Coordinates of C-alpha atoms in Angstrom, one line a residue:
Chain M
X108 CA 13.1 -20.5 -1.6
X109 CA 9.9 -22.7 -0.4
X110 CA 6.6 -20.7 0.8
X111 CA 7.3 -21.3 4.0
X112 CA 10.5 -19.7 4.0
X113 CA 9.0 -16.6 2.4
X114 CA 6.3 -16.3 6.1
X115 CA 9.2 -14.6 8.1
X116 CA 9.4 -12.1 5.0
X117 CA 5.7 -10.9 5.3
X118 CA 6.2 -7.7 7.0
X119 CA 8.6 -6.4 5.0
X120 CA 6.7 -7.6 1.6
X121 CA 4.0 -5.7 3.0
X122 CA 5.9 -2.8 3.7
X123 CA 7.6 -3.2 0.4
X124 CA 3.4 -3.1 -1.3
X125 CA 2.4 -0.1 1.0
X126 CA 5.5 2.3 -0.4
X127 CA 5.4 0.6 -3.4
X128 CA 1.8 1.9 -3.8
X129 CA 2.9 5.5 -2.6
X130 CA 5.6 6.1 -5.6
X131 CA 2.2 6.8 -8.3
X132 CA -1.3 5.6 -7.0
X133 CA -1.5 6.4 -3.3
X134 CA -1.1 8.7 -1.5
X135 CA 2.5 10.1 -3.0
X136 CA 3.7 11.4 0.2
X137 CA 7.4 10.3 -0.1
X138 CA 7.0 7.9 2.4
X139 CA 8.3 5.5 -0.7
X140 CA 11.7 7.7 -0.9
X141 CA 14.5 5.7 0.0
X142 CA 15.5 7.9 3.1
X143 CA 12.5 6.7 4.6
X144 CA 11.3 3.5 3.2
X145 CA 15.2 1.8 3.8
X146 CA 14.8 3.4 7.5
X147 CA 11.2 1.7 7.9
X148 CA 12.9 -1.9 6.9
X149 CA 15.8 -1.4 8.4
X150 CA 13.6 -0.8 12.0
X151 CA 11.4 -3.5 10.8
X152 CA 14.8 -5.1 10.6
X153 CA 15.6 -4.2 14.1
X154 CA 18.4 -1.8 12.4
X155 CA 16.9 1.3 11.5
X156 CA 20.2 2.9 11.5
X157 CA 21.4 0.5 9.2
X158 CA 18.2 1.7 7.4
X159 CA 18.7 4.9 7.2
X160 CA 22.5 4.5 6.3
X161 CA 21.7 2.2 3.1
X162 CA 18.5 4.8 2.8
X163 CA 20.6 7.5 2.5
X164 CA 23.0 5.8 -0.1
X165 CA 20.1 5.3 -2.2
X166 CA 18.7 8.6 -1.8
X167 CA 21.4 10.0 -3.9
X168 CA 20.4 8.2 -6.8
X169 CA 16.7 8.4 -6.2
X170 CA 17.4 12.9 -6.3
X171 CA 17.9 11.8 -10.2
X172 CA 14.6 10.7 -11.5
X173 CA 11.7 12.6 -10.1
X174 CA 8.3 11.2 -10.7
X175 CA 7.6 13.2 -13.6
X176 CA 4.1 12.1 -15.2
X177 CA 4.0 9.7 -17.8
X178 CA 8.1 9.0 -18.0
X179 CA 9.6 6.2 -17.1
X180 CA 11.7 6.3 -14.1
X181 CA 12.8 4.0 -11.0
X182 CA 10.5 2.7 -8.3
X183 CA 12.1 3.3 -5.0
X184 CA 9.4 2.3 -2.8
X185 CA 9.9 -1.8 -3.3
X186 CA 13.5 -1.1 -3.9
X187 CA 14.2 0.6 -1.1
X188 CA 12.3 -1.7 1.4
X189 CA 14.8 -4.5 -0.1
X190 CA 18.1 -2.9 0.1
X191 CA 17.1 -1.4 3.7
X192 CA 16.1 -5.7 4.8
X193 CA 19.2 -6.8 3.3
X194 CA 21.8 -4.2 5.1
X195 CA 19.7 -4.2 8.2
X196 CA 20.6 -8.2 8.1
X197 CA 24.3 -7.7 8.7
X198 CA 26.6 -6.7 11.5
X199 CA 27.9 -3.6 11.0
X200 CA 31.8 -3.0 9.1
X201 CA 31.1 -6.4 7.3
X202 CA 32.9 -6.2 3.9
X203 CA 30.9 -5.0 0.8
X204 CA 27.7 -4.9 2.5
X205 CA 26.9 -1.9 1.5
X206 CA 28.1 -2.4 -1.7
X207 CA 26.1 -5.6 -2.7
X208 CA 22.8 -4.2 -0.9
X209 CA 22.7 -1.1 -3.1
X210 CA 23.7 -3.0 -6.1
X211 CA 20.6 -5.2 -5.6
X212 CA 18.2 -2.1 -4.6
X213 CA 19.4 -0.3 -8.0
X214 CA 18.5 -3.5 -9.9
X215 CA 15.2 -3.4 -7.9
X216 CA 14.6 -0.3 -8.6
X217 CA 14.6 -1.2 -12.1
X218 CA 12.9 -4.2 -12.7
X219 CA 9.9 -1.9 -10.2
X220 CA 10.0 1.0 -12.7
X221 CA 9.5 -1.6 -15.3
X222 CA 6.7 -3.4 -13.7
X223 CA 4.9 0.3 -13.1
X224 CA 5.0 0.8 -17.1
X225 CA 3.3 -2.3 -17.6
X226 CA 0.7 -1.4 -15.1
X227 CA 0.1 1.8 -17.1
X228 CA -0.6 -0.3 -19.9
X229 CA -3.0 -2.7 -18.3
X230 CA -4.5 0.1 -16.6
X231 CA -5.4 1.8 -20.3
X232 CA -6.9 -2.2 -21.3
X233 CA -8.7 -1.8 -18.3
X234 CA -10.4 1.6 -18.7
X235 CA -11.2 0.6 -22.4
X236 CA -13.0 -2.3 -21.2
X237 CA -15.0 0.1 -18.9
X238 CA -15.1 3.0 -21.8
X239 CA -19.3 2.4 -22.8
X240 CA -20.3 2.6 -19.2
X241 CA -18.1 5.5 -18.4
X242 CA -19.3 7.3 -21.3
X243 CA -23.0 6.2 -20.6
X244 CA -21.7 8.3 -17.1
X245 CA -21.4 5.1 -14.9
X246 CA -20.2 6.4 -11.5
X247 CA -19.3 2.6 -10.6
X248 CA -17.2 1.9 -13.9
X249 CA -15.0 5.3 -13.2
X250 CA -14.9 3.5 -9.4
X251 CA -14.3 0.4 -10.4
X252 CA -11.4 1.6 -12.9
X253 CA -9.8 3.6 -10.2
X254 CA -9.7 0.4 -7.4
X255 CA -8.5 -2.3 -10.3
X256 CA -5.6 0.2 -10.5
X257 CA -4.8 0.9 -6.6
X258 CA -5.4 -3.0 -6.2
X259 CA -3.2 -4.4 -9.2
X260 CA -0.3 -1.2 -8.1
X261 CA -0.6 -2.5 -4.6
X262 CA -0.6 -6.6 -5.4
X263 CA 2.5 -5.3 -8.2
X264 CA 5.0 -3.9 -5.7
X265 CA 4.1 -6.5 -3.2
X266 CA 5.3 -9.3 -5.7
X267 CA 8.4 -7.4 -6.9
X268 CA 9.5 -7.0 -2.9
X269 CA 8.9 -10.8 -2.3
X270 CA 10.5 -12.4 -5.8
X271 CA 13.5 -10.3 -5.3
X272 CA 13.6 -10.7 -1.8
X273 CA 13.8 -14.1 -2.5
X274 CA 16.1 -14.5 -5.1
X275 CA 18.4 -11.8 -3.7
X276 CA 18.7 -12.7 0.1
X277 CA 20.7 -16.4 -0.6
X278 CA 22.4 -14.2 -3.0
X279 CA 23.8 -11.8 -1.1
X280 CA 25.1 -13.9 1.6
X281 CA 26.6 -15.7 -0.6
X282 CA 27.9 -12.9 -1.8
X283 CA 29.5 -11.7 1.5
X284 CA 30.5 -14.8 2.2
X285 CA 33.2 -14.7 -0.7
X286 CA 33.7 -11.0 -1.1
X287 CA 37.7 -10.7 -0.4
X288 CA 38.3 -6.8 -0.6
X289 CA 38.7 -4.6 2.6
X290 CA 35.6 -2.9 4.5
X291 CA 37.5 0.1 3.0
X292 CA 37.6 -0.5 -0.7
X293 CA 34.2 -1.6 -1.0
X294 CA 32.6 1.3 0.8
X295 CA 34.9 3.7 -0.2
X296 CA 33.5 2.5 -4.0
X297 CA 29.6 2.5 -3.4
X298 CA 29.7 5.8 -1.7
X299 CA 31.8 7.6 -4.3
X300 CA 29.6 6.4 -6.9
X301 CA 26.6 7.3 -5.4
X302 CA 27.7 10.8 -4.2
X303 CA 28.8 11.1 -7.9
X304 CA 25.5 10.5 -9.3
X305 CA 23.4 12.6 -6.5
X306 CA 26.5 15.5 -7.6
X307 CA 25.4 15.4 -10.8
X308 CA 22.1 14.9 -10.5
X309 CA 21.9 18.2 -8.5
X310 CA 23.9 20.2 -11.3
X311 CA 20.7 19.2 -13.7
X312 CA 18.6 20.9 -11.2
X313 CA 21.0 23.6 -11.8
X314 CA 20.8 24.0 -15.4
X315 CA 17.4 25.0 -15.4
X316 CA 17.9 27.9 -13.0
X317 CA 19.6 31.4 -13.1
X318 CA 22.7 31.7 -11.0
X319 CA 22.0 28.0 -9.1
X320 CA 25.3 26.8 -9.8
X321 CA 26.9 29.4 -7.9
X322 CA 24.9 28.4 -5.1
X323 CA 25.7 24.9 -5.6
X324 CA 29.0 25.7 -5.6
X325 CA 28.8 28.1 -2.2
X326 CA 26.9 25.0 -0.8
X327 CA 29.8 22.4 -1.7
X328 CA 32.6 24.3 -0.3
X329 CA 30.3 24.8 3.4
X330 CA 29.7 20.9 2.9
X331 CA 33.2 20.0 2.7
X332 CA 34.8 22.3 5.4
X333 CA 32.2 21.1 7.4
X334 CA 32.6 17.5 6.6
X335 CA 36.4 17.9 6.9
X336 CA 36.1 19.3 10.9
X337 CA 33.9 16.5 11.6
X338 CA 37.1 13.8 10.4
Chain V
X674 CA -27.3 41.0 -2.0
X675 CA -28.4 36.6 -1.9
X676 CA -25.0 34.4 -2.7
X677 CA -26.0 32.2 -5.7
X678 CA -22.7 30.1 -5.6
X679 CA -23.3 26.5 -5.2
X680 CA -22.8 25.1 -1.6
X681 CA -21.6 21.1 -0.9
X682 CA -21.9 19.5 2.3
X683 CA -19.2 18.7 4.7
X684 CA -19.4 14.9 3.9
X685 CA -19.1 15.8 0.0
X686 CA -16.2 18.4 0.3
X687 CA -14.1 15.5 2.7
X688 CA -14.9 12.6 0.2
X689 CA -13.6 15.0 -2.7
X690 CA -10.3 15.6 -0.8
X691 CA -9.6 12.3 0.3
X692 CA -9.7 11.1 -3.0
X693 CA -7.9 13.3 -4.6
X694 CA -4.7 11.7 -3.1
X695 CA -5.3 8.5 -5.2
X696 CA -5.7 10.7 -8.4
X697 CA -3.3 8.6 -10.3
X698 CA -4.1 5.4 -8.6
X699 CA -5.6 4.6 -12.5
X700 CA -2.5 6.3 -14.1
X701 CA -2.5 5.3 -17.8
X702 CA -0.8 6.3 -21.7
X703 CA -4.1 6.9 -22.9
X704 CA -6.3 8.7 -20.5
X705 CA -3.6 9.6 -18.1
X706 CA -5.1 10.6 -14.9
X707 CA -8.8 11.5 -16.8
X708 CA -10.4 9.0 -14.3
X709 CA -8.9 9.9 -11.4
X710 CA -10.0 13.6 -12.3
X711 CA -13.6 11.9 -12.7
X712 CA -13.1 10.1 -9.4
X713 CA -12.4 12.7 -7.4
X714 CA -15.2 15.0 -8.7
X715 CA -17.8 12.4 -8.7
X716 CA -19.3 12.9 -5.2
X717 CA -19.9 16.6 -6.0
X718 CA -21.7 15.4 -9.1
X719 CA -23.7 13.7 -7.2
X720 CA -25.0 17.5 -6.9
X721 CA -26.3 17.8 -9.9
X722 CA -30.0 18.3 -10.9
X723 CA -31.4 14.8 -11.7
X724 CA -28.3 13.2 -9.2
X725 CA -26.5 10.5 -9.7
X726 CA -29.2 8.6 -12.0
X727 CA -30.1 12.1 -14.0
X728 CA -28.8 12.7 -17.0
X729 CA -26.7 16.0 -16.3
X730 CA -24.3 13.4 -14.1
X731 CA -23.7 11.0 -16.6
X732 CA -22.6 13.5 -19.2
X733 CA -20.7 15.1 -16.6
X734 CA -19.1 12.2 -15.8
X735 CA -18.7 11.2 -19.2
X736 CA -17.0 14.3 -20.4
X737 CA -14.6 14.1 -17.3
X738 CA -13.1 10.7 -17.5
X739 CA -11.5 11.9 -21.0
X740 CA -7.6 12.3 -21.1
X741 CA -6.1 14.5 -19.0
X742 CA -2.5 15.5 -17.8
X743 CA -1.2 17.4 -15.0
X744 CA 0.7 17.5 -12.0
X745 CA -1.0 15.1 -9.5
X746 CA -1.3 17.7 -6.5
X747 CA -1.9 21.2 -8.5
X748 CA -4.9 18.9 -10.9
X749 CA -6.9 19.6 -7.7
X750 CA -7.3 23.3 -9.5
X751 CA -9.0 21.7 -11.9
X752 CA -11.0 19.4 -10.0
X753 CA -12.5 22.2 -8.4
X754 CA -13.0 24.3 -11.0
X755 CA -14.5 21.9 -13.1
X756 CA -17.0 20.7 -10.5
X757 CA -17.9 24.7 -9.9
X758 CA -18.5 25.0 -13.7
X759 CA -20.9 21.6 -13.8
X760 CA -22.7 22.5 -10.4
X761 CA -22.9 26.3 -12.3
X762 CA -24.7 25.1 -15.6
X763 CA -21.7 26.8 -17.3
X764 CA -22.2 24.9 -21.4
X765 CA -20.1 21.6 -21.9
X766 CA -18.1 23.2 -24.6
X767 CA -16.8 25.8 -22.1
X768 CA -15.8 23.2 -19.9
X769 CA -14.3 21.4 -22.7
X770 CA -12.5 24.3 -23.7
X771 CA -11.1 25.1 -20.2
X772 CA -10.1 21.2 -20.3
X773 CA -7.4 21.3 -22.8
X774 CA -6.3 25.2 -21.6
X775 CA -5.6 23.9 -18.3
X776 CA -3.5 21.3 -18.3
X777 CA -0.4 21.9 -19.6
X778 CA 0.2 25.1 -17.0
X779 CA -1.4 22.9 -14.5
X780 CA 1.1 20.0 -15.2
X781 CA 4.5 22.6 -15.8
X782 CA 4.3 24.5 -13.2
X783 CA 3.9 21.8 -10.7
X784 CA 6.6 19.9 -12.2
X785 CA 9.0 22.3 -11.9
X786 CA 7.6 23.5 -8.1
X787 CA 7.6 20.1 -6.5
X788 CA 9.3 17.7 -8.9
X789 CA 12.3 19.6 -9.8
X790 CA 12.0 22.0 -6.6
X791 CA 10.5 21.0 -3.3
X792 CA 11.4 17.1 -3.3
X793 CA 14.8 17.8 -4.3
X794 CA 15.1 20.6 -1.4
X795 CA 13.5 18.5 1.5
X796 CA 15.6 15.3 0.3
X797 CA 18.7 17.4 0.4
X798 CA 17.3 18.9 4.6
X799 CA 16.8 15.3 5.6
X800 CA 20.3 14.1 4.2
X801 CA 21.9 17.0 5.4
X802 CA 20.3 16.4 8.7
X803 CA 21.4 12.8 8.9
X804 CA 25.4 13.7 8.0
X805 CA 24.9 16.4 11.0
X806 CA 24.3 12.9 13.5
X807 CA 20.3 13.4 13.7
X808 CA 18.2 10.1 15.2
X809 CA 16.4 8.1 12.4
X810 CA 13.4 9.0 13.6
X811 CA 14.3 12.9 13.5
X812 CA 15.7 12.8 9.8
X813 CA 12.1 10.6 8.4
X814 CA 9.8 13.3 10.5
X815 CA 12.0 16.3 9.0
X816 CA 11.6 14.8 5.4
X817 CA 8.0 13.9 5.9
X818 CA 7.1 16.8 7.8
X819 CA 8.3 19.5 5.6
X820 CA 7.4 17.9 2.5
X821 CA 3.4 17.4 3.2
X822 CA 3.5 20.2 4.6
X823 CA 3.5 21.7 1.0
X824 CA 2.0 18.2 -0.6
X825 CA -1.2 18.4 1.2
X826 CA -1.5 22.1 1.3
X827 CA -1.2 22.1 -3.2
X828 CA -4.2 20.0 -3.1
X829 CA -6.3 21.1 -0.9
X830 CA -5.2 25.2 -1.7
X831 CA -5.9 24.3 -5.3
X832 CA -9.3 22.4 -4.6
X833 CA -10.2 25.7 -2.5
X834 CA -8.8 28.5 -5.4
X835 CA -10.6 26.4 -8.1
X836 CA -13.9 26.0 -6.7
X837 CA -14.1 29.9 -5.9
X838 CA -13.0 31.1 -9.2
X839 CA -14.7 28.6 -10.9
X840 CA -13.2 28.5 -14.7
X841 CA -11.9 31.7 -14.0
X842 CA -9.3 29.9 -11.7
X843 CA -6.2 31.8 -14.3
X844 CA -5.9 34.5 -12.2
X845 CA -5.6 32.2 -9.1
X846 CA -2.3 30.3 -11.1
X847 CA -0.7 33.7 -10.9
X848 CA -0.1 33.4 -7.0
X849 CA 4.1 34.3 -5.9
X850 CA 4.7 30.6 -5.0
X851 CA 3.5 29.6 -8.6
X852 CA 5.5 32.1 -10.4
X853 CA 8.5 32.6 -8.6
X854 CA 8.8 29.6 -6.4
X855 CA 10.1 27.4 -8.5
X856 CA 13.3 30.1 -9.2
X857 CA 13.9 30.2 -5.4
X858 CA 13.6 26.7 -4.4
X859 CA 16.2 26.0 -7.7
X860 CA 18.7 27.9 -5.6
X861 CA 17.8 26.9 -2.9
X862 CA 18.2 23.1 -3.5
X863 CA 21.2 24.2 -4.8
X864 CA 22.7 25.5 -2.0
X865 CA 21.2 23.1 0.7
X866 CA 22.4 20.0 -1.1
X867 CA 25.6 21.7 -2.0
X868 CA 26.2 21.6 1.6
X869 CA 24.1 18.4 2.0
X870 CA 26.3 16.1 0.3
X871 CA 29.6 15.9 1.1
X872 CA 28.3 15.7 4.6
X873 CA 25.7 13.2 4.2
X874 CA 28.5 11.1 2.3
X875 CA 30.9 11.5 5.1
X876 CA 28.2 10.3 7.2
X877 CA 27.9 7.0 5.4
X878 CA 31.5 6.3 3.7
X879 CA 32.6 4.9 7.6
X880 CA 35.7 3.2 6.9
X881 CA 35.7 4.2 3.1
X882 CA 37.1 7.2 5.2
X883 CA 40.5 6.1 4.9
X884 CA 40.6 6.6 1.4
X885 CA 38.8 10.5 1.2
X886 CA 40.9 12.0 -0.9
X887 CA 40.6 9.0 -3.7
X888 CA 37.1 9.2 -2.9
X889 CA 36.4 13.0 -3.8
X890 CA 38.3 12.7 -6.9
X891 CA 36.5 9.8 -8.1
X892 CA 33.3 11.6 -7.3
X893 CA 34.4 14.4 -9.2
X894 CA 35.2 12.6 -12.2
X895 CA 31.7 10.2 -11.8
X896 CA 29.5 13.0 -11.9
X897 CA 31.5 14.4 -15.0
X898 CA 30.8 11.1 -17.0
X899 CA 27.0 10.7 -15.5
X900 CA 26.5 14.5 -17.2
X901 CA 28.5 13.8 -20.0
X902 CA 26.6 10.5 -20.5
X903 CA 22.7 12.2 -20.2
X904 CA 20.1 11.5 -22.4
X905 CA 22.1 8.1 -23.7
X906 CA 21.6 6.4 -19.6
X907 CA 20.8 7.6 -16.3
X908 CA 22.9 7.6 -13.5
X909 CA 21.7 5.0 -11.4
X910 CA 21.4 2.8 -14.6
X911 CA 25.9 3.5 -15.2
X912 CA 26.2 2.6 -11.4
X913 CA 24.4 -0.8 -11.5
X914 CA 27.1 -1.8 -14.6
X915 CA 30.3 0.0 -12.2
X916 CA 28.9 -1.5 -8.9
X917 CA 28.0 -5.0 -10.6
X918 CA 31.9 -5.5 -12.0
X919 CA 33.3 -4.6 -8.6
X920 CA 31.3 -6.9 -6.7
X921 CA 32.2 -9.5 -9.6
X922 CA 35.7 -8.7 -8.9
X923 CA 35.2 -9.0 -5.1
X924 CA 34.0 -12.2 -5.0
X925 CA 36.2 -13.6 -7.5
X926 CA 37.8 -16.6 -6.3

């Protein structure tokens, strides 16, 4: 993909580097959880209930890795903003849409969390760079270690939102263009296995609490009556 | 009886808050978020006899951009403690001391109440709002909403607790929501995305529909092998390799 294809990509590469930004550095308001951040695209997409529907998908993965400190975990900000662009693309029903678009937000979402580790580690070369005037109590060195980081997190997710926009768009519709199972298969797959993992993710949450389970459980059995009157 | 406690200006107290939302924006392996804990105090060192070319702010300064490690919204306990203790005089080695002391409760306990509790619970709101037919716009404000609510409240409670009890902030850690929050909002994620699921995935599945029953024993059986699998790969990490060979076979010529 030439530069000049990228241009029509700009707002969502920049939407992609603002909730990027949000998942560590700034301001960590969730506004880089996939429920929102697919919505944002997908509106930005001129589908935002596309969005939201691809946003929710990914949600139940995302309810698996928490943001705890230093461990590594997926970026959902970038991820999130890519899988929302991509489903917001397509008319609604078309086979393995959903599919392929969550498949490519999960890889994303990898490659991102990757990419935020190897900040942390330039961020430490940084600060040792700036370690004599810190400890000489430079108030501009602690600044100017603090804005390297919010820049380099901000210029990060922007680039991981526009290479794998890149590479992934062509992709996909190529991908859509071939795909030969039913509308019915295909969703009927990616939303098993993502209910699977948000299931099981919640159990963990369980563990850790007296008596949760049998809330959990409780919960489940509303959900499905509930879900079962609606169909 | 004349207050002695220290008093900060308007301008001070709204440049400490505002940055204490990029706390981590510096995140490292080696420091962790010391300099954002440096950065955030700064302007009230700014305080300090001497100010910001004295030599009580650079050793402030100095001592605070050391390693530290806690939860991102509850360090603002520390952040205000710490600049009471400097503005206070209290001896560096006290500070020090109340440094390492700090942290780990500081980092636990908000793990476990926003980490493993709220975000959990307001995710599981929002999808359970979604599967019930809400707008886009109504399931992002219900997400947001509630979730800042407590976000921005943590930092700016703990900047407020800290700075009045000064290094004696313990006492302040012991608040209901601290020690039995995280308890409640266990069960109550529980129980919301208990309910929150299924719907939420009836919501999205559209013509997967068809297949329900194929669907909810698959589940069943995913989330057996995604716990049976922990600590050797993540959920989302077993999906890609699932998700990948079915779109390989559905594409296959």
């Amino acid at each position: 993909m030439m530069l000049a294809e990228l241009l029509p990509l700009a707002p969502f590469i920049v939407l992609g580097a603002l909730l990027g930004l949000d998942v560590v550095a700034f301001p960590q308001a969730m506004i880089s959880r996939p429920i929102v951040a697919a919505t944002a695209a997908g509106a930005l997409a001129g589908n935002p209930l596309g969005g939201l529907t691809i946003g929710v998908a990914l949600e139940f993965f995302a309810l698996e890795a928490m943001p705890f400190g230093s461990s590594r975990y997926p970026e959902w900000g970038s991820a999130a903003v890519i899988g929302g662009v991509l489903f917001g693309r397509v008319e609604v029903g078309t086979a393995g849409a959903m599919t392929v678009a969550v498949l490519i937000a999960l890889i994303a979402a990898g490659i991102g969390g990757t990419s935020v580790h190897l900040l942390r580690r330039l961020n430490a070369a940084v600060a040792r760079r700036q370690q004599a005037r810190i400890a000489r109590g430079s108030g501009s060195a602690v600044t100017v270690v603090q804005l390297i980081g919010l820049t380099i997190d901000l210029i990060r997710a922007g680039l991981v939102t526009a290479l794998i926009l890149a590479i992934a768009i062509p992709l996909y519709d190529r991908a859509l263009a071939s795909f030969v199972l039913t509308p019915v298969i295909s969703r009927a797959v990616v939303v098993g296995t993502a209910s699977a993992v948000g299931l099981a993710a919640i159990w963990k949450v369980t563990q850790s609490t007296a008596g949760a389970r049998w809330y959990l459980v409780s919960g489940l059995l509303v959900g499905f009556s509930i879900a079962w009157r609606v169909a | 009886m004349t207050d002695l406690s220290p008093r900060l200006p308007v301008r001070t107290w709204l440049a400490v808050v505002s940055r204490l939302f990029a706390m981590q924006g510096a995140f490292n392996y080696e420091t962790m978020i010391g300099n954002g804990i440096a950065f955030a105090m700064e302007p009230a060192l700014r305080r300090l006899p001497g100010g910001p070319r004295g030599s009580a702010y650079a050793a402030a300064l100095g001592r605070h951009s050391g390693y530290f490690n806690a939860h991102p919204y509850l360090a603002s306990v520390a952040v205000g403690a710490l600049m009471r203790a400097e503005l206070d005089g209290v001896p560096a080695a006290q500070i020090d001391r109340f440094r390492v002391a700090a942290a780990g409760p500081l980092g636990s306990v908000g793990d476990r109440l926003v980490w493993a509790g709220w975000l959990p619970l307001c995710s599981a709101v929002a999808l359970l709002a979604y599967g019930l037919g809400a707008a886009p716009l109504t399931v992002l404000l219900l997400f947001l909403g509630a979730y800042n609510v407590l976000h921005v409240g943590l930092r700016v409670w703990g900047l407020y607790v800290g700075w009045t009890h000064g290094l004696r902030v313990a006492r302040a850690l012991d608040a209901w929501i601290l020690r039995r929050g995280p308890a409640h909002m266990g069960r109550a994620t529980a129980l919301v995305a208990g309910v929150a699921l299924p719907v939420a995935a009836h919501g999205i599945i559209g013509p997967g529909r068809a297949m329900l029953g194929t669907v909810l024993a698959g589940v069943a059986v995913g989330a057996a092998i995604v716990t049976a699998l922990r600590g050797k790969a993540e959920g989302w990490q077993i999906a890609i390799i699932g998700l990948l060979g079915f779109t390989l076979y559905g594409v296959a010529p």
